[in-house]
Coordinates of C-alpha atoms and ligand atoms in Angstrom, one line a residue:
X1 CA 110.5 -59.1 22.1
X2 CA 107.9 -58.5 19.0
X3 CA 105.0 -60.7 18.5
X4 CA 103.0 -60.9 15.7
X5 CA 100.8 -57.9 17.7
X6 CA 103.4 -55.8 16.5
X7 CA 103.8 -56.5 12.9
X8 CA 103.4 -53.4 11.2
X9 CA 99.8 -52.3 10.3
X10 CA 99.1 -52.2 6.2
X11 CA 99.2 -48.4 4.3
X12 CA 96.1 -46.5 5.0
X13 CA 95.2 -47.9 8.2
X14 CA 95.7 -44.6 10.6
X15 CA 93.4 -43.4 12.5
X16 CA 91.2 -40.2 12.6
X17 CA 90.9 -39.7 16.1
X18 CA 93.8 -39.0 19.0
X19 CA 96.7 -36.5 19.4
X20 CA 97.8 -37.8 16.1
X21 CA 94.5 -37.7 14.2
X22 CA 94.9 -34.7 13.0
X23 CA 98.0 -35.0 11.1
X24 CA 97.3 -38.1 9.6
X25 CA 94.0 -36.7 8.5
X26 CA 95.8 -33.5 6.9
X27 CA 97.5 -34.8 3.9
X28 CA 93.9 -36.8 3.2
X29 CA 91.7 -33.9 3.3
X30 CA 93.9 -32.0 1.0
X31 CA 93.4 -34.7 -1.6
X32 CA 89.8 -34.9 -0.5
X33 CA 89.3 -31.0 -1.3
X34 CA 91.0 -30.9 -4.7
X35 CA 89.1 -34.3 -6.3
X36 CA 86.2 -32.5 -5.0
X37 CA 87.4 -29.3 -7.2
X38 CA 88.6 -31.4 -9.7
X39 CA 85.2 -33.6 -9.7
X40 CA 82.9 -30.3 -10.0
X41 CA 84.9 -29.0 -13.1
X42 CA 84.5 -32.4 -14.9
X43 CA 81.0 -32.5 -14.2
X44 CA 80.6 -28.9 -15.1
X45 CA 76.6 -28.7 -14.2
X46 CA 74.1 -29.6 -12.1
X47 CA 75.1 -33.6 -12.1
X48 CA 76.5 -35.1 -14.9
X49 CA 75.1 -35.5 -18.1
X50 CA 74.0 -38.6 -20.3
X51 CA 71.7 -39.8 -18.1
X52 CA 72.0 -43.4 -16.1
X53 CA 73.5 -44.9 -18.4
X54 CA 76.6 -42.6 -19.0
X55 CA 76.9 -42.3 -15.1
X56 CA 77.3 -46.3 -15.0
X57 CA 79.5 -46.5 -17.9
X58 CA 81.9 -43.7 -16.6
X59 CA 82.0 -45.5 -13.0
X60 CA 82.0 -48.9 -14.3
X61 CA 86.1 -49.1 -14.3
X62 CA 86.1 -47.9 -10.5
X63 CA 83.2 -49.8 -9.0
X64 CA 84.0 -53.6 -10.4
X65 CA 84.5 -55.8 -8.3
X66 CA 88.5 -56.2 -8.7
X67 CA 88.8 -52.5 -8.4
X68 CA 86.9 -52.0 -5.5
X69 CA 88.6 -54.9 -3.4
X70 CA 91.7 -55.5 -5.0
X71 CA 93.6 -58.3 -3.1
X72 CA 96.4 -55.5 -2.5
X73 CA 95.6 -51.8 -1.4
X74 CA 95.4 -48.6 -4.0
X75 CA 96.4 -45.8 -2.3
X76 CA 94.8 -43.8 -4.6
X77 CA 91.5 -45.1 -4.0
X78 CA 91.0 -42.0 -1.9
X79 CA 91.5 -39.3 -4.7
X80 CA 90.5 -41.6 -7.6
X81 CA 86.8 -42.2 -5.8
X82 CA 86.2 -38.9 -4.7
X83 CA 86.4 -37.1 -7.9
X84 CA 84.3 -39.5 -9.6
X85 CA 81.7 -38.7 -6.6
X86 CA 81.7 -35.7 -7.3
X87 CA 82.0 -35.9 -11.2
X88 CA 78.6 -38.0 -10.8
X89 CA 76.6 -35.9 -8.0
X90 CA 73.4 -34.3 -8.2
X91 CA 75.2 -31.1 -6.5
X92 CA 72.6 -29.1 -4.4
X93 CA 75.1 -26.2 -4.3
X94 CA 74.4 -26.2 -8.2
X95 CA 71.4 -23.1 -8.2
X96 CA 69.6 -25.5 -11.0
X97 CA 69.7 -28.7 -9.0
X98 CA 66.4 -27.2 -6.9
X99 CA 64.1 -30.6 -7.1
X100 CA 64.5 -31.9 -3.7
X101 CA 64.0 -31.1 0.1
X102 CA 67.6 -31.5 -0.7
X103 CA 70.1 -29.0 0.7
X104 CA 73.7 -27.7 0.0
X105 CA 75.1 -28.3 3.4
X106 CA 76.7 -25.3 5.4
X107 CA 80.6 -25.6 4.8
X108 CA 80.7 -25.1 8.5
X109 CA 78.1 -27.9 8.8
X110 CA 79.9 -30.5 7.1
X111 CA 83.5 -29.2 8.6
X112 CA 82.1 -30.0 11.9
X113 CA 80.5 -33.2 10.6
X114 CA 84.4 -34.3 9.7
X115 CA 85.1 -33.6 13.6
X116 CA 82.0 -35.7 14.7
X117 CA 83.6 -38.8 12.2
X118 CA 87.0 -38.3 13.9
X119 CA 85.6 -38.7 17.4
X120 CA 83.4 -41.1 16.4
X121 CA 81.2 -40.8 20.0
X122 CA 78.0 -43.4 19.9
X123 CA 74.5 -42.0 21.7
X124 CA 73.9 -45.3 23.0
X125 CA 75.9 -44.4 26.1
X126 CA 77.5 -42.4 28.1
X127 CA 80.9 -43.8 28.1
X128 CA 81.2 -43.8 24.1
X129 CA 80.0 -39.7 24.4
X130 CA 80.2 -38.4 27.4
X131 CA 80.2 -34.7 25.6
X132 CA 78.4 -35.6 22.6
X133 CA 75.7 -36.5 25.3
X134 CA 75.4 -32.8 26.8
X135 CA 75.6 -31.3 23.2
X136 CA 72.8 -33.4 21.8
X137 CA 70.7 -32.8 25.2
X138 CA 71.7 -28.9 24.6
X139 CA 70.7 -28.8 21.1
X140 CA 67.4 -30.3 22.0
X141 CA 66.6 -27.7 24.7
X142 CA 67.2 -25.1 22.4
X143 CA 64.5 -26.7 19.6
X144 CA 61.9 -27.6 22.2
X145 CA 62.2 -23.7 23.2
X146 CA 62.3 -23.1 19.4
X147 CA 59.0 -24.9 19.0
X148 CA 56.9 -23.7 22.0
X149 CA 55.8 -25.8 24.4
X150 CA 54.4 -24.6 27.4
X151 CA 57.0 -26.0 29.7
X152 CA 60.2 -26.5 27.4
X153 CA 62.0 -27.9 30.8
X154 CA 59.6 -30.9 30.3
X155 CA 60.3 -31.7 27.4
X156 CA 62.5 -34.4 26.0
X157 CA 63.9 -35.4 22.6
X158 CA 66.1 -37.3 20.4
X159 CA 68.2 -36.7 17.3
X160 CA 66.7 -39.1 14.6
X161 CA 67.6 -40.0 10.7
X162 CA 64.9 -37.6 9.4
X163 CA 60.9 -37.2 8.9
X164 CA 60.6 -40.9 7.9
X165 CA 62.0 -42.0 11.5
X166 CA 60.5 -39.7 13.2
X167 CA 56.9 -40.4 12.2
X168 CA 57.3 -44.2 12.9
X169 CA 58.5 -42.6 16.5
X170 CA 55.6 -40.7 17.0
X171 CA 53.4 -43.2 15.7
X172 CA 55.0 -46.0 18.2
X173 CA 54.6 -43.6 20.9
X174 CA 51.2 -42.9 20.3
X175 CA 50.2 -46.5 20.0
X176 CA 51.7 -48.0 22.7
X177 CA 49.8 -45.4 25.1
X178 CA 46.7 -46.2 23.6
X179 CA 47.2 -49.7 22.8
X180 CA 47.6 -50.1 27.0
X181 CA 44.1 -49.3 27.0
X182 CA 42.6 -50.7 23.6
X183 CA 43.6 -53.9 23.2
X184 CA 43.6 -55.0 19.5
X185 CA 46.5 -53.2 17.4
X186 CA 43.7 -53.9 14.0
X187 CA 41.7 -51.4 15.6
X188 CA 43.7 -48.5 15.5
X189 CA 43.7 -45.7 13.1
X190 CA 46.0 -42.5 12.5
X191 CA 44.1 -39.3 10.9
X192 CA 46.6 -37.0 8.4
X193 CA 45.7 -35.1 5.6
X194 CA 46.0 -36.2 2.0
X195 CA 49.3 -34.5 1.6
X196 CA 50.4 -35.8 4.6
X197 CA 54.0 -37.7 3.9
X198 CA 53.7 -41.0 2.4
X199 CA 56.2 -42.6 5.3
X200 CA 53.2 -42.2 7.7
X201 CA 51.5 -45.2 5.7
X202 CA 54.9 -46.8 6.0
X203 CA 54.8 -46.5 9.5
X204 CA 51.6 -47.5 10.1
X205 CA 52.4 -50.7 8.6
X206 CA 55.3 -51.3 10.2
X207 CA 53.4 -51.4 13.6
X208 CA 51.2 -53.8 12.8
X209 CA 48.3 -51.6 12.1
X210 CA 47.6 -52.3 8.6
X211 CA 47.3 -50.5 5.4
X212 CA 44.0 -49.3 6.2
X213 CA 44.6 -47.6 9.7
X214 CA 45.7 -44.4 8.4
X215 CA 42.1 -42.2 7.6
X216 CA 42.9 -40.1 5.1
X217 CA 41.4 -35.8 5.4
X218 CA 41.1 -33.9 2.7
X219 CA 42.4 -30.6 2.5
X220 CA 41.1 -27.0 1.4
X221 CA 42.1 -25.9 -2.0
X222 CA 45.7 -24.7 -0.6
X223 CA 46.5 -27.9 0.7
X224 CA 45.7 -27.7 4.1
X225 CA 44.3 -30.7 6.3
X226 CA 40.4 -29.7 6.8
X227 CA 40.0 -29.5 10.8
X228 CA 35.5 -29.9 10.1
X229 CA 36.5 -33.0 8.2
X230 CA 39.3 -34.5 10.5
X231 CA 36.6 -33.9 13.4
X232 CA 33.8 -36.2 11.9
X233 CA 36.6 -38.5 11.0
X234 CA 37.5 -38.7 14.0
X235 CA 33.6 -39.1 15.3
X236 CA 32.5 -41.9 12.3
X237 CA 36.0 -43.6 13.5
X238 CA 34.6 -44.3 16.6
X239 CA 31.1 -44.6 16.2
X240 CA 32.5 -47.7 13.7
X241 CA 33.9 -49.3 16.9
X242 CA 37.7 -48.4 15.8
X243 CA 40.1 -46.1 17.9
X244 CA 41.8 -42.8 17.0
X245 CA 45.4 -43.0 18.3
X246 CA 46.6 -40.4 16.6
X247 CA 46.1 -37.2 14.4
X248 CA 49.5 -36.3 12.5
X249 CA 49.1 -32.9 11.4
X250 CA 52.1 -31.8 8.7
X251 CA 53.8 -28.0 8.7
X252 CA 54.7 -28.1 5.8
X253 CA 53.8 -30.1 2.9
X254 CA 56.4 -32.1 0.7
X255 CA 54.8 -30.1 -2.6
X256 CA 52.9 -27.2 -1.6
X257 CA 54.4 -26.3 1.5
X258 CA 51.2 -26.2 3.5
X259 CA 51.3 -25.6 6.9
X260 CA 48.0 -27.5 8.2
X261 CA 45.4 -25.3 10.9
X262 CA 48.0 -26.0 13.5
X263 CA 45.7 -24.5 16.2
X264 CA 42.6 -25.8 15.3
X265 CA 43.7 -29.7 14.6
X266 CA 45.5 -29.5 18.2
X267 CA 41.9 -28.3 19.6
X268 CA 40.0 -31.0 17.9
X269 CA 42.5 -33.8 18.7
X270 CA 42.2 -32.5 22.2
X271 CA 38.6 -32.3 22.5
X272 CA 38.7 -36.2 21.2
X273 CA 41.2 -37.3 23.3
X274 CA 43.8 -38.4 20.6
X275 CA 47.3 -37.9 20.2
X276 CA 48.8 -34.9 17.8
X277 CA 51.6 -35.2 16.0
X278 CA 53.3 -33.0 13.7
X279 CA 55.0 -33.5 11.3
X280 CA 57.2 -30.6 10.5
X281 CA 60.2 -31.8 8.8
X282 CA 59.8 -29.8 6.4
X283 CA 58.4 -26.3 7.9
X284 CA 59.8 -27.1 11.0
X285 CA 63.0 -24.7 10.1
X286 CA 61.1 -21.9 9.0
X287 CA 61.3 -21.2 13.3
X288 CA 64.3 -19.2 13.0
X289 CA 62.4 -16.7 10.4
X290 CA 60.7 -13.8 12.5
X291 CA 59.0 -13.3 9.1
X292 CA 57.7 -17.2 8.7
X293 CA 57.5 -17.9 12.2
X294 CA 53.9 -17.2 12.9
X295 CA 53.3 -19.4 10.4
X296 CA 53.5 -22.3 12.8
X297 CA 52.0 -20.8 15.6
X298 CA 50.1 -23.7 17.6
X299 CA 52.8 -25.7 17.2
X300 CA 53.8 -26.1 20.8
X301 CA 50.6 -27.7 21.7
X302 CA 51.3 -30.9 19.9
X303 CA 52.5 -33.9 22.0
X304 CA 55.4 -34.7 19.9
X305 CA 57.3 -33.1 16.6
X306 CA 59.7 -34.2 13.8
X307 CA 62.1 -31.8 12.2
X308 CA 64.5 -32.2 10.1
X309 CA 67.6 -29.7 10.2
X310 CA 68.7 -31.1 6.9
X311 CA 66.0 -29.4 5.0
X312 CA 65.3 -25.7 6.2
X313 CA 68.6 -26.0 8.8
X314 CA 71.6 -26.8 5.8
X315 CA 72.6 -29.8 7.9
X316 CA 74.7 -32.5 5.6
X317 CA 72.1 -35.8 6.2
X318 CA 71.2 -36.7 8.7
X319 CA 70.0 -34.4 11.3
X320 CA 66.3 -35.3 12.2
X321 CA 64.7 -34.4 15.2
X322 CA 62.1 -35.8 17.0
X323 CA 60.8 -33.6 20.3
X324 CA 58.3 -34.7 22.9
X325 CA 56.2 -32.6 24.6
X326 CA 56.7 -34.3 27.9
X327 CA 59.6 -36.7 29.3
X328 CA 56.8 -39.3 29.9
X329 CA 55.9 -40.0 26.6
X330 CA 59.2 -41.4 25.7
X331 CA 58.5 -43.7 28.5
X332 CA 57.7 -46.6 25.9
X333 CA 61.3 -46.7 23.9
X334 CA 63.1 -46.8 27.9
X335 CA 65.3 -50.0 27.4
X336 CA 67.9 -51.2 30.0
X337 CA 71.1 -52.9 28.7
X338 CA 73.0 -54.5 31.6
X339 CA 76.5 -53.7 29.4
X340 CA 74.9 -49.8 28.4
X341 CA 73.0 -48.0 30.8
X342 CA 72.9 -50.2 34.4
X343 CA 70.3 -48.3 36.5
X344 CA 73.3 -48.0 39.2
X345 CA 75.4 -46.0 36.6
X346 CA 72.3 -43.5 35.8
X347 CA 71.4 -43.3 39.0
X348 CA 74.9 -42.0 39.2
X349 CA 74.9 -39.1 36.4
X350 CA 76.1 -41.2 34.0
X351 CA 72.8 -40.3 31.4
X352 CA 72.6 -42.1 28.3
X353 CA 70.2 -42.0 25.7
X354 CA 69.4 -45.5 24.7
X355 CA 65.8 -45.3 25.9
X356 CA 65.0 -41.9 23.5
X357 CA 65.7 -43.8 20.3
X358 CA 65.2 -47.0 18.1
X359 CA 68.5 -46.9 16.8
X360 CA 71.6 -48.2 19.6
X361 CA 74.8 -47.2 18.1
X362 CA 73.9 -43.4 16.9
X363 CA 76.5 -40.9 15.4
X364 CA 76.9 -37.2 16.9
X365 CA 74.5 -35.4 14.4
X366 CA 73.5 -33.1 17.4
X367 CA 77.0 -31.9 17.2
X368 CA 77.3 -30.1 13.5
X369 CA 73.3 -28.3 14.6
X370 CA 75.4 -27.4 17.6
X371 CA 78.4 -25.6 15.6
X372 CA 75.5 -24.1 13.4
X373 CA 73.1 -22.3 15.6
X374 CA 76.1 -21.2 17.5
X375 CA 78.1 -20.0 13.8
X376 CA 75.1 -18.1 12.8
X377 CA 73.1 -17.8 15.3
X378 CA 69.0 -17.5 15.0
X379 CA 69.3 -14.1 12.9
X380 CA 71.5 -15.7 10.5
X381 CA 69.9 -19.3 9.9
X382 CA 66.1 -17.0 9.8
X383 CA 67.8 -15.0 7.0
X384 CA 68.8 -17.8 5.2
X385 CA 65.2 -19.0 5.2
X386 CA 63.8 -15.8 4.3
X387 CA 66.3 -15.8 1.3
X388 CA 64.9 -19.0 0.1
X389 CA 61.3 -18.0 1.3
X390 CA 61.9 -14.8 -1.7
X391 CA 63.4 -16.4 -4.3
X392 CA 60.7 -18.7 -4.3
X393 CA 58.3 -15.6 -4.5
X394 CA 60.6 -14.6 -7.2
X395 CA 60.1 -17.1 -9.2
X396 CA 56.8 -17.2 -9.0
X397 CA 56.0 -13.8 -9.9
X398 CA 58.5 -14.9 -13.0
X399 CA 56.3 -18.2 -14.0
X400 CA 53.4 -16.1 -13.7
X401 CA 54.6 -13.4 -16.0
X402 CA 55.5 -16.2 -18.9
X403 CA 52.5 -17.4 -21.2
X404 CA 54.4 -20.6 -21.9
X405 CA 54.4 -21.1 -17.9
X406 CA 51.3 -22.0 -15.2
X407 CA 52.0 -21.2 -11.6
X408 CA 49.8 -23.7 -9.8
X409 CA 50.0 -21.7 -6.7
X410 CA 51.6 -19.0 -5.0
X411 CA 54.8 -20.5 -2.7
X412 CA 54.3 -20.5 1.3
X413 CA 57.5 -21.8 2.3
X414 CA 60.7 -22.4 -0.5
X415 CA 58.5 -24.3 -3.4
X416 CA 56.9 -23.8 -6.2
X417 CA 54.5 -25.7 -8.1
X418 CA 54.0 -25.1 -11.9
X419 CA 54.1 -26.2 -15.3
X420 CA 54.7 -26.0 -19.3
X421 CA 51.9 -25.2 -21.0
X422 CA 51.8 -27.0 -24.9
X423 CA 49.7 -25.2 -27.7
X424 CA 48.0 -29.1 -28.4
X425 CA 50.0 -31.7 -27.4
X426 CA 49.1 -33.3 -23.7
X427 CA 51.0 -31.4 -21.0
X428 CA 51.2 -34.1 -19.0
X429 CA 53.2 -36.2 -21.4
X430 CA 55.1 -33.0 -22.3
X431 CA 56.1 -32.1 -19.2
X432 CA 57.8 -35.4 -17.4
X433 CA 59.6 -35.5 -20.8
X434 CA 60.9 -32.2 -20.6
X435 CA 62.4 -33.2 -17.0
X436 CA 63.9 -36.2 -18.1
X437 CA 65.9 -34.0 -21.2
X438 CA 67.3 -31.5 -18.6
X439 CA 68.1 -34.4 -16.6
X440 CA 69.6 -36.7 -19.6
X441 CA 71.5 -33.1 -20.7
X442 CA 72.9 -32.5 -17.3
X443 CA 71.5 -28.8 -17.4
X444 CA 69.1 -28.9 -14.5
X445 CA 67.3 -31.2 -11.6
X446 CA 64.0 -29.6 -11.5
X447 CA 60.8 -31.8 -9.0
X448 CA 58.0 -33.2 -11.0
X449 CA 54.9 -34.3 -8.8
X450 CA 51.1 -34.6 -9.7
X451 CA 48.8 -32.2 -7.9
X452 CA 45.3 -34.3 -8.0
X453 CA 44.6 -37.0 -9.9
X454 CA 43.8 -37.7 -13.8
X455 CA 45.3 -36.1 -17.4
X456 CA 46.4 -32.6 -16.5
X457 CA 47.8 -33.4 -13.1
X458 CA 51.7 -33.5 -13.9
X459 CA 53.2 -30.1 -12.2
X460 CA 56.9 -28.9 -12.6
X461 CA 58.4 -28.4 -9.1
X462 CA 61.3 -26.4 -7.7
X463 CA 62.9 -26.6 -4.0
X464 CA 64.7 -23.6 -3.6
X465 CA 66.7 -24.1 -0.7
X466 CA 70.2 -22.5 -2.0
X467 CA 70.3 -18.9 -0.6
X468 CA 73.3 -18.3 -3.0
X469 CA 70.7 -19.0 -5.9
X470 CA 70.3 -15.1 -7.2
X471 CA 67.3 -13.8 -9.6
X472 CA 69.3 -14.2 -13.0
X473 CA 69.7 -17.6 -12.0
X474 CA 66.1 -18.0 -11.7
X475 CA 65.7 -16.2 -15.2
X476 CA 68.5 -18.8 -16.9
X477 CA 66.8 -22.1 -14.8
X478 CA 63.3 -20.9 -16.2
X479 CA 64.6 -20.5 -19.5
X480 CA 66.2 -23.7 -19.7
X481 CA 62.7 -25.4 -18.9
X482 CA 61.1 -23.5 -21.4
X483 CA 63.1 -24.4 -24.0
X484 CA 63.2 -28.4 -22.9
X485 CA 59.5 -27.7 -23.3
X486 CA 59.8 -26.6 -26.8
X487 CA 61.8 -28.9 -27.6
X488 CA 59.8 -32.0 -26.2
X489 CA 56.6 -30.4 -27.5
X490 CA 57.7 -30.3 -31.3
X491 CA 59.0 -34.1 -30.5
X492 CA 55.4 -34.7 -29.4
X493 CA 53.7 -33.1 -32.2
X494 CA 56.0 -34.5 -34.6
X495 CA 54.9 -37.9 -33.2
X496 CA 51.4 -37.2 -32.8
X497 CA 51.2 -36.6 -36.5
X498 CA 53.5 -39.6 -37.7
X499 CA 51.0 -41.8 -35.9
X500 CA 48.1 -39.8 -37.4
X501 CA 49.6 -40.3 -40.9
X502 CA 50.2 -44.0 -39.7
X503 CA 46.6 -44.6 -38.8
X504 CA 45.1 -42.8 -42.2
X505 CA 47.5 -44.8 -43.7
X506 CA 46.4 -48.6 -42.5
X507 CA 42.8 -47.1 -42.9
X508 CA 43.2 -45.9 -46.5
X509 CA 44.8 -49.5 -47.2
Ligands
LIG1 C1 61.2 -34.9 4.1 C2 59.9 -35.2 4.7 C3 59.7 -36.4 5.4 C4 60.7 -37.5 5.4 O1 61.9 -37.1 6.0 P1 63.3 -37.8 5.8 O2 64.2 -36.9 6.5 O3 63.5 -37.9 4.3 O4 63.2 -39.2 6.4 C5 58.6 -36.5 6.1 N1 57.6 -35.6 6.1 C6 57.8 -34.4 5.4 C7 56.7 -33.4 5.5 C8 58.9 -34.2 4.7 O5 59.1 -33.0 4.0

């Protein structure tokens, strides 16, 4: 007899996982690879052109609401999405898409990415990952030896959704140890630089600390968090009846790179008693360079660390990291679910890791980091870096050999800061438009940021994190920018002197 239980199941509904997983997923991921072919030839570029309004227009069809839940199934939707996707992407494999801390993921990456979808396996606990449990502990030995902490065996970890996340962690951990003593969460304040990432402020605020906890250092003309000035910041803190809870010192900075005094910060929090966290989400890969390593020297002696393995690592998003130098300061995340991790069940083996993160169900990122280290070993990722670390020099030996370019400062790790340089009209002005044209032509996704404050701050930025990028690509992205830079600068001019003729006018008049 058949009940309703075994009516059959509507088109599209197999499943990823199980002996027959495979097979159903075959047929999918052959329409999956050609849209994505077919996608990348429509958009032809860097991402698509026209600018936002094109990109709405051209996925309006797809994306209303009839289309997108029709009352019966399109099994099409698969093929039809996908290329658009990709016809509409901002394609870090593109060598002039180089804006972001935003990386073309390893092929091997996001093929064992699929695998970690199919399974499906959920952190949370034991039973939903038995093996993704191991590999995620595995992958976190191997960083916290990566990083240098005295007693790696100590150490502890979790796998978190990038920088952002991590920072709230170390924050949270740092203020619940102090805040057992302290009292009064209004009282605390965080010291970082004032390059330091903006999430720290977010963080801050999201504990309860308020916007004015995090003390902001200034840095030395190369960016770098000023230990003399964190030290009396530290003192004055204090002496205003206010606690230090934490000093986040960054490795690399989101724009210049910089790699704060690593050894001296961890010294000075030490000798105040506070908390050091590092925020290395960004520099925190240039570990597997022998070349860029010593760069981070002193890194081990912070208390807890963020990386992010989807920046310098080529890990599709997300594969944060945050690593603690000791099990103990996790203690304050340690939850215990009667249906997840019942102390009779740990007590047994049966290890989950609930208590290490602030998320409960958590995908297997550990598992693609895994497949990489293992694919290409420390050798290969550090030579990947080091590509990235010399095309940057590359192009900044190019900028600096171009009158119409200003290098603002020679690269440390993969960017590099410059700009267009008008005969009269304001750079500023001059060069955010000439991002916006290569952006509105679909030619090139180049950073802008401001480097100070006040007219004349605007800078150009690129992110070279592509090691397929090659030196005439440089040549043909710089030249682009140039001539977007012409371009905007006659537009400028040719305002600049309609409004001059405008004003002579009403004055004459
Ligand atoms: C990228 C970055 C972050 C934020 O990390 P997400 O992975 O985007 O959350 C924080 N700090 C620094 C220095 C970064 O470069």
């Amino acid at each position: 007899m058949t009940g309703p239980a075994e009516a059959p199941l509507p088109a599209g509904a197999g499943l990823a996982g199980g002996v027959g997983g495979p097979d159903t997923l075959e047929p999918l991921l052959a329409v999956v690879l050609s849209a994505l072919r077919d996608g990348a030839v429509r958009r032809d570029g860097p991402l698509p052109a026209g600018g936002p309004a094109a990109v709405a227009e051209g996925l309006a069809g797809l994306l209303a609401p009839q289309s997108l839940l029709p009352d019966t199934g399109d099994p099409q939707a698969l093929r039809l999405l996908t290329e658009a996707l990709a016809a509409t992407a901002a394609d870090p494999a593109d060598p002039y898409c180089a804006a972001h801390l935003h990386v073309p993921p390893l092929a091997v990456a996001a093929a064992a990415d699929l695998a970690a979808s199919a399974l499906n396996a959920s952190l949370d606990s034991w039973d939903q990952a038995p093996g993704s449990t191991s590999v995620e502990l595995a992958v976190l030995r191997v960083l916290a030896g990566l990083v240098g902490f005295a007693r790696p065996e100590a150490a502890v970890g979790v796998l978190t959704s990038g920088g952002t996340e991590s920072n709230l962690m170390g924050l949270l951990l740092a203020r619940d140890s102090a805040a057992k003593d302290s009292g009064a969460a209004a009282r605390l304040t965080v010291h970082c630089s004032t390059a330091a990432h903006f999430s720290l402020a977010r963080a801050a605020s999201i504990l309860g600390l308020g916007a004015d906890a995090v003390v902001p250092v200034d840095t030395d003309p190369d960016g770098r968090m000023d230990p003399r000035l964190l030290d009396w910041g530290l003192a004055d803190t204090r002496a205003a009846g206010r606690t230090p809870v934490c000093v986040v010192a960054t490795a690399g900075t989101t724009d210049l790179g910089a790699i704060d005094p690593l050894p001296v910060i961890g010294a000075v929090a030490r000798r105040h008693g506070v908390r050091l966290h590092v925020d290395a989400a960004y520099g925190g890969g240039a570990l597997f360079s022998r070349r860029l390593a010593p760069l981070l020297a002193g890194l081990g002696e912070a208390d807890t660390i963020g990386l992010d393995l989807h920046k310098l690592g080529w890990q599709p998003i997300a594969a944060g990291v945050l690593l603690a130098r000791d099990a103990a300061l996790l203690a304050p995340l340690e939850q215990r679910v009667a249906y997840l991790n019942p102390e009779d069940d740990e007590g047994a083996g049966y290890t989950s890791l609930l208590g290490r993160s602030l998320r409960t169900t958590r995908r297997a990122d550990a598992f693609k980091i895994a497949v990489t280290l293992r694919t290409l070993g420390r050798d290969g990722l550090g030579a990947l870096v080091d590509r990235c670390h010399d095309l940057a020099r590359a192009a900044a030996e190019r900028i600096d050999a171009e009158p119409a370019l200003e290098l603002t400062a020679a690269p440390v790790l993969s960017t590099v800061l410059f700009r267009y340089l008008p005969a009269r009209a304001d750079p500023d002005r001059v060069n955010a438009a000439l991002r916006r044209r290569l952006l509105a032509d679909g030619t090139a996704v180049v950073g802008r940021t401001v480097l100070g404050e006040g007219p004349g701050s605007v800078r150009l930025k690129l992110t070279l994190l592509n090691p397929h990028t090659t030196t005439a690509d440089l040549d043909r992205l710089l030249a682009r920018v140039r001539s977007a830079g012409a371009e905007m600068e006659a537009e400028a001019e040719a305002e600049n002197e309609a409004e001059a003729a405008q004003e002579d006018q009403e004055s004459n008049s």
